[in-house]
Tab-separated table of C-alpha atoms and ligand atoms in Angstrom:
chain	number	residue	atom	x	y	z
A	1	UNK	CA	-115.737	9.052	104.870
A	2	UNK	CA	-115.284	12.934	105.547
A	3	UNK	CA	-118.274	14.169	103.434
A	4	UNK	CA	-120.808	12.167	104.938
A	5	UNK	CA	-122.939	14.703	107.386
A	6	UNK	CA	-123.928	14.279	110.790
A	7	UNK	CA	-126.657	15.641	111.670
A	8	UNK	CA	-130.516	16.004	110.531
A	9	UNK	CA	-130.226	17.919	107.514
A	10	UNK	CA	-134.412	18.015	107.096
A	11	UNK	CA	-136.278	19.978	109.158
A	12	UNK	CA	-139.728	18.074	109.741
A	13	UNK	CA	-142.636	20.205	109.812
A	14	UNK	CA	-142.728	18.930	113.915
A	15	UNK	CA	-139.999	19.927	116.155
A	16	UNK	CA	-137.509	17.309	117.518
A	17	UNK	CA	-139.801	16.987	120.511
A	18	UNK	CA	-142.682	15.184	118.254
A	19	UNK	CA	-143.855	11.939	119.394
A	20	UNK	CA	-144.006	8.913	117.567
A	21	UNK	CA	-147.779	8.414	116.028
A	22	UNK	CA	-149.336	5.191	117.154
A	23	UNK	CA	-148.473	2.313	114.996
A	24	UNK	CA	-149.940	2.474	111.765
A	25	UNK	CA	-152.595	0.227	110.458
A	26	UNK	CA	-150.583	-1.065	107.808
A	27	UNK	CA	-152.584	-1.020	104.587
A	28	UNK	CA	-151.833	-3.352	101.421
A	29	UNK	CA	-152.213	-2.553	97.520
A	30	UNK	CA	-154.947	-4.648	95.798
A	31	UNK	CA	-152.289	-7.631	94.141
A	32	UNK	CA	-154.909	-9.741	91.795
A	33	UNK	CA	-152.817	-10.256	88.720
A	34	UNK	CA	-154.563	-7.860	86.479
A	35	UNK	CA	-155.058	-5.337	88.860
A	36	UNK	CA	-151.009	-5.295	89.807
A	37	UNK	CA	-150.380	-5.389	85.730
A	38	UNK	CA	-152.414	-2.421	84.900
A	39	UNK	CA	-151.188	-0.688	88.340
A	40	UNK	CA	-147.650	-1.153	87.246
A	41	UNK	CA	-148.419	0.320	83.340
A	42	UNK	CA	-149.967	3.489	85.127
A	43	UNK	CA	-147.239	3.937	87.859
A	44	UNK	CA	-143.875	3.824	84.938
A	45	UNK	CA	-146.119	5.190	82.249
A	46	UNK	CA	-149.002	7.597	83.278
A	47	UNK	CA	-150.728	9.753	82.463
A	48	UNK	CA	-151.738	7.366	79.773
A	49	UNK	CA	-154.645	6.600	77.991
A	50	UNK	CA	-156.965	3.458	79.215
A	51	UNK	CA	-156.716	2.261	75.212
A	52	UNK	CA	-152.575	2.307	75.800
A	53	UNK	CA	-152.878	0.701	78.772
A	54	UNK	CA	-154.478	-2.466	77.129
A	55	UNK	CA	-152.322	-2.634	74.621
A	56	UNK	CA	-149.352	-2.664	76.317
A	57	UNK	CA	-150.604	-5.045	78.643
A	58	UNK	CA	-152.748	-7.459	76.549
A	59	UNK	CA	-155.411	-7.293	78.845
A	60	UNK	CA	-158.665	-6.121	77.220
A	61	UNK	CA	-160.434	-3.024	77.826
A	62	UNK	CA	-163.339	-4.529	79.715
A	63	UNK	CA	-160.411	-6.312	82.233
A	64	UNK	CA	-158.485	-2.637	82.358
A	65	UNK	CA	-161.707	-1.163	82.836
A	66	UNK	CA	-162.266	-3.543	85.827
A	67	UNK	CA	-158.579	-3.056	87.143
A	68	UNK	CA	-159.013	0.583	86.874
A	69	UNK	CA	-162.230	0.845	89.246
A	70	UNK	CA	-160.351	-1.324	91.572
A	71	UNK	CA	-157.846	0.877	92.448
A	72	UNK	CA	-160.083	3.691	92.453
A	73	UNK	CA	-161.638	2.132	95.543
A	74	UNK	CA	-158.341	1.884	97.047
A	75	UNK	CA	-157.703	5.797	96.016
A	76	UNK	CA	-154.535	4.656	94.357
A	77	UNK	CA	-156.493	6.659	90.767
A	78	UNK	CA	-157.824	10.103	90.606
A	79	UNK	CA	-161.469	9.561	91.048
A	80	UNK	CA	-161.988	11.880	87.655
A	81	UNK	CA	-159.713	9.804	85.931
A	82	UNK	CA	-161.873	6.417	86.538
A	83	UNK	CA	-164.718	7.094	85.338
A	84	UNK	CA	-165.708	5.964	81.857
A	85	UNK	CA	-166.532	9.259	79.531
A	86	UNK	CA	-170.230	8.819	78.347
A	87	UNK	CA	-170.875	12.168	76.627
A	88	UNK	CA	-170.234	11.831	73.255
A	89	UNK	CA	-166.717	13.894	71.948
A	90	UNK	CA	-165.833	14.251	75.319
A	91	UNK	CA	-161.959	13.953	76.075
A	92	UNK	CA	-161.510	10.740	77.944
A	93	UNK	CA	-159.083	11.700	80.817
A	94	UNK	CA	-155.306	9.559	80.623
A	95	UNK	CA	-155.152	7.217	83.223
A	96	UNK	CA	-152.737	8.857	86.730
A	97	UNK	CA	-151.666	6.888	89.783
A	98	UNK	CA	-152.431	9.160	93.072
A	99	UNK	CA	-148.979	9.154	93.962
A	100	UNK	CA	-149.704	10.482	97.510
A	101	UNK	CA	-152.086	7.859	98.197
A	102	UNK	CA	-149.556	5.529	99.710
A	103	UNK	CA	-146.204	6.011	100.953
A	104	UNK	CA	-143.060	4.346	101.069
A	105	UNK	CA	-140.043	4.530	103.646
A	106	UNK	CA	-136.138	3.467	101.853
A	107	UNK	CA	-133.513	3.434	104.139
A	108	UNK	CA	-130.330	2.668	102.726
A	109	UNK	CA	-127.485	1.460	105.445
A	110	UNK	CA	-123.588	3.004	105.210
A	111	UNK	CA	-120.557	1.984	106.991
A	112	UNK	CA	-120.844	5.302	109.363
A	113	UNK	CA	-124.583	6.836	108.398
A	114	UNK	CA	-127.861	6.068	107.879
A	115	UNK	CA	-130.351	7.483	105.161
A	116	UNK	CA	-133.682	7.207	105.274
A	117	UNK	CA	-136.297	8.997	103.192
A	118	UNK	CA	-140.406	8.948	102.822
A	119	UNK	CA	-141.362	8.672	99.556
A	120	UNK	CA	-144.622	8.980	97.287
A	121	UNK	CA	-145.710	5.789	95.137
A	122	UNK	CA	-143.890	7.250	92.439
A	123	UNK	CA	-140.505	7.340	94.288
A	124	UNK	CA	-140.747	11.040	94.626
A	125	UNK	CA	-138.892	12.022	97.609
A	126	UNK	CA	-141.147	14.100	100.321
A	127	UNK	CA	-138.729	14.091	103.543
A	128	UNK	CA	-135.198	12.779	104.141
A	129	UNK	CA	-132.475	12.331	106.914
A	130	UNK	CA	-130.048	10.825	108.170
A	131	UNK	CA	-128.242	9.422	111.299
A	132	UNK	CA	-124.631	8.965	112.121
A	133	UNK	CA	-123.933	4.934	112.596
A	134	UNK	CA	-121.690	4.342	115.960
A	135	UNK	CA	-121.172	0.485	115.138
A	136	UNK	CA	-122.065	-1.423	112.307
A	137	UNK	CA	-122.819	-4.460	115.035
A	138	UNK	CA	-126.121	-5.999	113.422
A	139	UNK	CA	-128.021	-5.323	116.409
A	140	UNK	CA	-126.727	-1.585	116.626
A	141	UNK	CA	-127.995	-1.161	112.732
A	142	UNK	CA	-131.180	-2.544	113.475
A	143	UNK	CA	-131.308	-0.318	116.535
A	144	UNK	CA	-130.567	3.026	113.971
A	145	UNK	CA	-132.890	2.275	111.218
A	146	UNK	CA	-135.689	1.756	113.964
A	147	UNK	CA	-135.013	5.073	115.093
A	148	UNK	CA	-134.884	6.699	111.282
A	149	UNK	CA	-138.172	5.000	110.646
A	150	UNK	CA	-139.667	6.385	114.108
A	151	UNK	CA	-138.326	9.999	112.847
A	152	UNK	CA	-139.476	9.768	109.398
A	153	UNK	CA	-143.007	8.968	110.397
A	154	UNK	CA	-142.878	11.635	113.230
A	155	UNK	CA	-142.080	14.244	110.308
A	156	UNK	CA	-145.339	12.643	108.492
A	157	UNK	CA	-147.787	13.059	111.330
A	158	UNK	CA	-151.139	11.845	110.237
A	159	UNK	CA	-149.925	11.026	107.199
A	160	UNK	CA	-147.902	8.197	108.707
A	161	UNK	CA	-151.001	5.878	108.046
A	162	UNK	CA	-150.041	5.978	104.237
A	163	UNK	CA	-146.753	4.579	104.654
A	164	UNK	CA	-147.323	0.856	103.706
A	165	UNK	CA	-143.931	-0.489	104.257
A	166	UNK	CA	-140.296	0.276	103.810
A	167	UNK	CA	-137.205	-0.534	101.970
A	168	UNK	CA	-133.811	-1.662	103.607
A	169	UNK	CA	-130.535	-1.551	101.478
A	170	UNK	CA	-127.226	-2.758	102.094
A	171	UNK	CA	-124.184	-3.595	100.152
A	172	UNK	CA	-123.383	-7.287	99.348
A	173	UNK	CA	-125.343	-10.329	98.739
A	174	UNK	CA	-128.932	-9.992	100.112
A	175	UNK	CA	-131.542	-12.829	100.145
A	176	UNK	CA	-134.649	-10.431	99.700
A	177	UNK	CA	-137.374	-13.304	99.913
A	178	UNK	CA	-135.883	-14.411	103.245
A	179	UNK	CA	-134.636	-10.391	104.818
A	180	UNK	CA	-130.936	-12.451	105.026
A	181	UNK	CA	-127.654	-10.489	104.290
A	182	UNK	CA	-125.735	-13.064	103.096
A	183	UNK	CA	-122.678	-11.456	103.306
A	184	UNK	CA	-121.261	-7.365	102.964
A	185	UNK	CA	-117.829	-7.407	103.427
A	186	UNK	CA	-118.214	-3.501	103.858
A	187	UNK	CA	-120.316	-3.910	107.366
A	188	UNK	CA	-118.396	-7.762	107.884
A	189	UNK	CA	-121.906	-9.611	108.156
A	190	UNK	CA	-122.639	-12.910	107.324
A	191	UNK	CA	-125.992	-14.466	107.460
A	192	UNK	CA	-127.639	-11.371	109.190
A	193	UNK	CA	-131.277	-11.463	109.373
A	194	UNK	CA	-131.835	-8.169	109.204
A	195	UNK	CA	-135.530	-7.874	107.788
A	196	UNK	CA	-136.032	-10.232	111.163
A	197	UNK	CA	-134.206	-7.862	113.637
A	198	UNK	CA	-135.891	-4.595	112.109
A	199	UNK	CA	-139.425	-6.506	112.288
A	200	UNK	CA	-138.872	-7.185	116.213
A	201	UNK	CA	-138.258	-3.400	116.709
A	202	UNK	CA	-141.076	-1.861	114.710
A	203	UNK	CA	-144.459	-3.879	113.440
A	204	UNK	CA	-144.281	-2.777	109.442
A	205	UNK	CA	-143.396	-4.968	106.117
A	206	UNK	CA	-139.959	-4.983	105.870
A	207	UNK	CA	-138.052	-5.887	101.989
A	208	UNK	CA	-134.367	-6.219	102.804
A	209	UNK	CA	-132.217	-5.741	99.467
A	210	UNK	CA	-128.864	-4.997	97.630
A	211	UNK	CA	-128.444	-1.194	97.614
A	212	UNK	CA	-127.453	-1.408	93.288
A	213	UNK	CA	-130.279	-3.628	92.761
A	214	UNK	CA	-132.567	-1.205	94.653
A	215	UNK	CA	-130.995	1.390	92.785
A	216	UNK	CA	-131.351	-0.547	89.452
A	217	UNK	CA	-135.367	-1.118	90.560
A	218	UNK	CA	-135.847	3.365	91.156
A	219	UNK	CA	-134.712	4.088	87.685
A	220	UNK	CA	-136.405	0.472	86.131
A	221	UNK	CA	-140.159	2.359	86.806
A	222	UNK	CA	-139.092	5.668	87.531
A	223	UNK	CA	-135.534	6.482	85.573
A	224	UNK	CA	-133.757	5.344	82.418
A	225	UNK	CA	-135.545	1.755	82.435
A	226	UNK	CA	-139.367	2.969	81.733
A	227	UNK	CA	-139.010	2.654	78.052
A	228	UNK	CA	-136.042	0.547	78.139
A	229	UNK	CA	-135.505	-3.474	77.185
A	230	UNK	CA	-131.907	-3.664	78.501
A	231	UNK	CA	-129.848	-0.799	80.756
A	232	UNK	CA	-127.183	-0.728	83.277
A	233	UNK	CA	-126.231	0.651	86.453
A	234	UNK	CA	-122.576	1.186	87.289
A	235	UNK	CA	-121.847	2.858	90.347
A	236	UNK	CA	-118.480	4.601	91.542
A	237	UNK	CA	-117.782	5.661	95.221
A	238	UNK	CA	-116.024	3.134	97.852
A	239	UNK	CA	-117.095	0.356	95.906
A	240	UNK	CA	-117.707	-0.259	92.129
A	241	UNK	CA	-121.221	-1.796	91.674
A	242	UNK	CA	-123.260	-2.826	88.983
A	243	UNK	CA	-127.306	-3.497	88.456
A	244	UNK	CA	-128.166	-5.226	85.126
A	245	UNK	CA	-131.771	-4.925	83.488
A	246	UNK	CA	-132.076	-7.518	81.140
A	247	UNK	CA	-134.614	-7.941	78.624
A	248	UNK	CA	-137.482	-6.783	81.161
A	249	UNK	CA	-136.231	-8.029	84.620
A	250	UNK	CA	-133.384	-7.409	86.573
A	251	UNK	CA	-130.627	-9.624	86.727
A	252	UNK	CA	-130.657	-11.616	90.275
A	253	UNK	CA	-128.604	-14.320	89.763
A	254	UNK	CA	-129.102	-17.788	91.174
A	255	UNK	CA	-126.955	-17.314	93.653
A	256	UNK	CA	-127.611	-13.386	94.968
A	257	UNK	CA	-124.689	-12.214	92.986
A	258	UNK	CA	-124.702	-10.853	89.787
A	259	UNK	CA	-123.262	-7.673	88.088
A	260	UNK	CA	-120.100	-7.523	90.913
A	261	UNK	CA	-118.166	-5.848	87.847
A	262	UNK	CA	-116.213	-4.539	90.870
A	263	UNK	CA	-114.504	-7.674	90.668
A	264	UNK	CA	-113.567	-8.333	87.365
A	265	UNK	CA	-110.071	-9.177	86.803
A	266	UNK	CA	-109.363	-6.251	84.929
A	267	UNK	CA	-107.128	-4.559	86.747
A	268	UNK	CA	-103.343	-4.834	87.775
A	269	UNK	CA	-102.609	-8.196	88.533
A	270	UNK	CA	-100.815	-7.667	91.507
A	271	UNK	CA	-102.857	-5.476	93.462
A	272	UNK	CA	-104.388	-7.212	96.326
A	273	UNK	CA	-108.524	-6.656	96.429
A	274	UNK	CA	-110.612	-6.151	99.895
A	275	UNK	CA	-112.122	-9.313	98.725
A	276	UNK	CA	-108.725	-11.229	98.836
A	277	UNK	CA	-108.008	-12.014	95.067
A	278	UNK	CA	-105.854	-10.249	93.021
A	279	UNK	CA	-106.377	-7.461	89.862
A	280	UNK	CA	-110.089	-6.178	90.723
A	281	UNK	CA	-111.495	-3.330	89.122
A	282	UNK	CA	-111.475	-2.323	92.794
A	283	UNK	CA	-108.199	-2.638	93.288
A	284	UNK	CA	-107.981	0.831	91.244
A	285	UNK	CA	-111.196	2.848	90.613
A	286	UNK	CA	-112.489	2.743	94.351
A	287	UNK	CA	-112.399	6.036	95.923
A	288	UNK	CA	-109.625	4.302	98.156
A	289	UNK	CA	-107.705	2.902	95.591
A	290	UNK	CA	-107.767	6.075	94.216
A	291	UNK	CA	-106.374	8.271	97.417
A	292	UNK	CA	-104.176	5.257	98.137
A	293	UNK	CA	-102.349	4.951	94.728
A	294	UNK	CA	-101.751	9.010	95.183
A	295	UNK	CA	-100.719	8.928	98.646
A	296	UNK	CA	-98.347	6.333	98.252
A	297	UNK	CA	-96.298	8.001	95.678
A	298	UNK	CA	-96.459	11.265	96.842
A	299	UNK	CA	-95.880	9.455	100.581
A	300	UNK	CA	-98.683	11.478	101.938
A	301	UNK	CA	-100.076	8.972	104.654
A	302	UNK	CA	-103.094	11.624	105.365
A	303	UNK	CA	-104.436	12.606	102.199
A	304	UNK	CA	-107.799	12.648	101.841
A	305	UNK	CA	-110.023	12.119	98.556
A	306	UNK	CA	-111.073	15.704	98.569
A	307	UNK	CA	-107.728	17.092	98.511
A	308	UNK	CA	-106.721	14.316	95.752
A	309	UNK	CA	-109.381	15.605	93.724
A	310	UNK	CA	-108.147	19.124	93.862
A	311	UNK	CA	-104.638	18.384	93.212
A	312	UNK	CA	-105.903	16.611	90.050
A	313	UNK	CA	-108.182	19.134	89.004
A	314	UNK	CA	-104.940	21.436	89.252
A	315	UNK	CA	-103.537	19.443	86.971
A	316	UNK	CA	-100.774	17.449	89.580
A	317	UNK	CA	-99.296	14.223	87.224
A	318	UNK	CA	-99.619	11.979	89.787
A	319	UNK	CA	-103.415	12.393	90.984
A	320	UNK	CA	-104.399	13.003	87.522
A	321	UNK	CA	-102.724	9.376	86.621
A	322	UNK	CA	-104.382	8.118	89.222
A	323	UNK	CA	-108.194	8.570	88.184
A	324	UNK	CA	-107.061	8.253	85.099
A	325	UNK	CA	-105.778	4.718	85.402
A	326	UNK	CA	-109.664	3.944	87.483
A	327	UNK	CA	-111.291	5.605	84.232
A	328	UNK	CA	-109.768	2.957	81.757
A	329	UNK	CA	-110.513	0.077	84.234
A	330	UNK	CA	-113.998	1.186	84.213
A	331	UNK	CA	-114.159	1.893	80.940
A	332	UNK	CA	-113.015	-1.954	80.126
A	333	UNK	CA	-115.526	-3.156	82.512
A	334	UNK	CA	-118.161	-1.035	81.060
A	335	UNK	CA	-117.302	-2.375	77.484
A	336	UNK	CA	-117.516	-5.857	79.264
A	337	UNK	CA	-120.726	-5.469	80.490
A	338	UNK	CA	-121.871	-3.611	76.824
A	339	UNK	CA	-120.180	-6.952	74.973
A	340	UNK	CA	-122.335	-9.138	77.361
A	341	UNK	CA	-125.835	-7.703	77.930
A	342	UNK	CA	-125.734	-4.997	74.699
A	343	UNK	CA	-127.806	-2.745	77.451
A	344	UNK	CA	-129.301	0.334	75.289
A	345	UNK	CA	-127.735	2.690	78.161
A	346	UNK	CA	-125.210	2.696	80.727
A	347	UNK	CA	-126.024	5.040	83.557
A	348	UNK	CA	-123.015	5.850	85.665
A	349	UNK	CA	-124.133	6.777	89.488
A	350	UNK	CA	-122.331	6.542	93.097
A	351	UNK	CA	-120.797	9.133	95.071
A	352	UNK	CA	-117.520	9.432	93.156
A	353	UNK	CA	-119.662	11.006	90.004
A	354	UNK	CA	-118.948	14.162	91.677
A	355	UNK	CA	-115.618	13.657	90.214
A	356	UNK	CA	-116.586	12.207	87.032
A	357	UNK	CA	-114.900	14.624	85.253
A	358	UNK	CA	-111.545	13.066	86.301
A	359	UNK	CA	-112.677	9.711	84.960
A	360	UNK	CA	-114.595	10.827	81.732
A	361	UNK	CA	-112.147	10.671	78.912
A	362	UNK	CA	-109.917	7.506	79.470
A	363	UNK	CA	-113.920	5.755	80.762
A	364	UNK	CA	-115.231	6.160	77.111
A	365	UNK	CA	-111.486	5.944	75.388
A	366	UNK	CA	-111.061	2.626	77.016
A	367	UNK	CA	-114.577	1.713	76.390
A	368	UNK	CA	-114.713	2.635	72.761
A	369	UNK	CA	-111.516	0.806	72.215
A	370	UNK	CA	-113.116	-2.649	73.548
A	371	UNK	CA	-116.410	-2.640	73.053
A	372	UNK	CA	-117.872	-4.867	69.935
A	373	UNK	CA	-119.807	-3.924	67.158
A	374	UNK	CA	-123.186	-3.186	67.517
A	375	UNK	CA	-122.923	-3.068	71.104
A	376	UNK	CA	-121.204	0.348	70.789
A	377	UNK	CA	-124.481	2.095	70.114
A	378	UNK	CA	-124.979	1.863	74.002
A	379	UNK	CA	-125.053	5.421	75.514
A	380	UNK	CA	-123.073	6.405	78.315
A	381	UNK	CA	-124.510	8.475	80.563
A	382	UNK	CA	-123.424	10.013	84.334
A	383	UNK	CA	-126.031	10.500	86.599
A	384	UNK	CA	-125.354	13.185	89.994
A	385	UNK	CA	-125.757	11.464	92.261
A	386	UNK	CA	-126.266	11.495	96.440
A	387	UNK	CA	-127.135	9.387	99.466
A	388	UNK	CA	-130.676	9.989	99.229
A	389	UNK	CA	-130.549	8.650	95.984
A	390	UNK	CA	-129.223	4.991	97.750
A	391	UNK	CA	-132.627	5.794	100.095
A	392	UNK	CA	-135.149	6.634	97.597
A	393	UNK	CA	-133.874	3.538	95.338
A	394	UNK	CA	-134.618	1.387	99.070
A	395	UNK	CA	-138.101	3.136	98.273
A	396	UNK	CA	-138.577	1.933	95.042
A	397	UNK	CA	-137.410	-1.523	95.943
A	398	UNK	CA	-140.393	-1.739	98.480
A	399	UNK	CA	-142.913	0.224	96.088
A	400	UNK	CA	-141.835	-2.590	93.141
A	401	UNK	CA	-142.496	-5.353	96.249
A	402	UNK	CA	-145.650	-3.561	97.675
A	403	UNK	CA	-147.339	-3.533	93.852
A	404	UNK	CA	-146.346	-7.260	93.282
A	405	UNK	CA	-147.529	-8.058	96.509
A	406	UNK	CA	-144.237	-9.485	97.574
A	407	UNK	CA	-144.454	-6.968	100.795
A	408	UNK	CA	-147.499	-8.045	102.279
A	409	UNK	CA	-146.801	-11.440	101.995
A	410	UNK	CA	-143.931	-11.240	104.260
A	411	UNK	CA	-145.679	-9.016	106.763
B	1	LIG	ZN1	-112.162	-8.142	94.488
């Protein structure tokens, strides 16, 4: 891939000479069951009042009151906002988490790069690299994000003591609860423990996870999903993902896959997929579907994406036929997924939203065209969208797992 950089593109506030901090006393988030509820309300919703915060939850007062103080002795609330207001007519303050109070690392893992970023509990990016990958070997990965995470709490200094764990993403089926990639067909793993193999290189909690889930987890508490009961994810770049929020959880599947709308049968049926069946979305809206289906018939061999995206912003038939034909396949897997879940939003992400104006019109033509009834009222909306995106939702995925206390657990 030509546009992925190679080089630190961050500078830390410490030169490249800065040594590694000593190990970090790992700290964990308070997780009794009332405590992590009202933590969670505060984190997707505040500021909000302590009243709204028990009614949303159920809990009473007296139990949010209790929650509240809790975290205050972890610093997790502003220490203004805990108290109870005892002068009569005085405003009682809403209810904030002290997002810089802990830290989380998301790393999300590419065929040829790395990206890592630090984030605040709130998924609010503070630093951000990335590395160039030599070898997608398991060993070599593990090797590379080891070295992101030692870089990322260099930039941090002192403040490397906040970070309470970090977020690895990966495309394909991931077993989170056991750190197991399943199987990416993208890096060709099977069965790769990689939460294992980062864990011998560096002592900190570890939540392995599918990069669109992790995605679909960022904009759950911090994105689209916050006052959501239903959304969508579909992403566009070298492959076509999907993360499904369903009714107030995201969709896992009993079998880590779920939402591979990539491979739908909804394309050609003679075009051969990467995944060995026949008439994939995939097999035309991937970004190299899309340069192969142009370089084919104009028997260009070495044309690259960026140059098929300028001939078909100039208006060239044959590129412009070409992400056209990718828009109406999405657009019929988007009305599939609309007919299915009836998600109040689709948000469209991925690298190739760049070029989403290519895609835009036969997308919704296509969808509008297929999608039933009711389920039409979903909104369609394109997201920009980068790498450090992929990292901070590896960030959120850990945050989400830190809170429920699914991260310590493992540590
Ligand atoms: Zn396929």
């Amino acid at each position: 891939m030509s546009d992925v950089p190679t080089a630190r593109d961050n500078d830390s506030t410490t030169g490249d000479d800065a040594t590694v901090p000593a190990a970090p006393k790992w700290g964990r988030l308070p997780t009794a069951p009332a405590v992590t509820t009202v933590l969670t309300e505060i984190l997707k919703h505040g500021p909000i009042p302590r009243i709204e915060v028990a009614r949303r939850t159920g809990l009473s007062q007296t139990a949010v009151t209790k929650a509240v103080a809790r975290l205050a002795e972890h610093g997790l609330i502003s220490a203004h906002d805990h108290r109870r207001s005892s002068a009569p007519g005085r405003p009682v303050q809403p209810l904030s988490v002290h997002a810089e109070a802990a830290l989380a690392i998301g790393i999300t893992v590419r065929v040829d790069a790395i990206f890592g970023v630090v984030t605040t509990l709130r998924a609010d990016v503070r630093h951000s690299i990335h590395r160039p990958l030599a070898s997608t070997v398991p060993a070599a990965v593990a090797d590379s994000v080891a070295t992101v995470i030692d870089l990322l709490l260099a930039d941090l200094g002192p403040d490397a003591e906040r970070v309470l764990g970090a977020g690895v993403a990966v495309s394909g089926e991931v077993d989170s609860d056991l750190g197991i990639v399943r199987n990416s067909p993208r890096l060709n793993w099977t069965d790769v423990p990689l939460r294992d193999l980062v864990r011998e290189r560096r002592e900190l909690p570890v939540l392995v996870d599918n990069d669109v889930r992790a995605l679909s987890v960022a904009e759950e508490w911090f994105g689209i999903g916050v006052d959501a009961n239903s959304f969508a994810i579909l992403t566009i770049g070298a492959g076509i993902g999907c993360g499904l929020y369903v009714n107030g959880d995201i969709v896992t599947g009993d079998h880590g896959v779920a939402g591979e709308i990539g491979h739908l049968p909804l394309g050609p049926s003679e075009l051969l997929c990467t995944c060995g069946r026949y008439g994939c979305v995939e097999t035309v809206a991937s970004t190299s579907a899309i340069v192969h289906a142009i370089r084919t018939t104009r028997q260009d061999p070495l044309l690259t994406m960026r140059e098929a995206v300028a001939l078909a912003r100039g208006g060239d038939a044959v590129a412009r036929g070409a992400f056209e034909r990718a828009g109406s396949v999405l657009g019929l897997a988007l009305a599939t997924v609309a007919n299915l879940v009836g998600p109040s939003s689709i948000l469209v992400a991925g690298e190739s939203v760049a070029n989403y104006d290519l895609f835009d019109l036969r997308l919704r033509e296509a969808f509008e065209a297929h999608v039933f009834g009711s389920a039409g009222a979903c909104t369609i909306v394109a997201k920009s969208h980068t790498f450090e995106d992929w990292a901070r939702g590896s960030a959120a995925s850990a945050i989400q797992a830190l809170v429920k206390g699914k991260l310590a657990a493992q540590s």
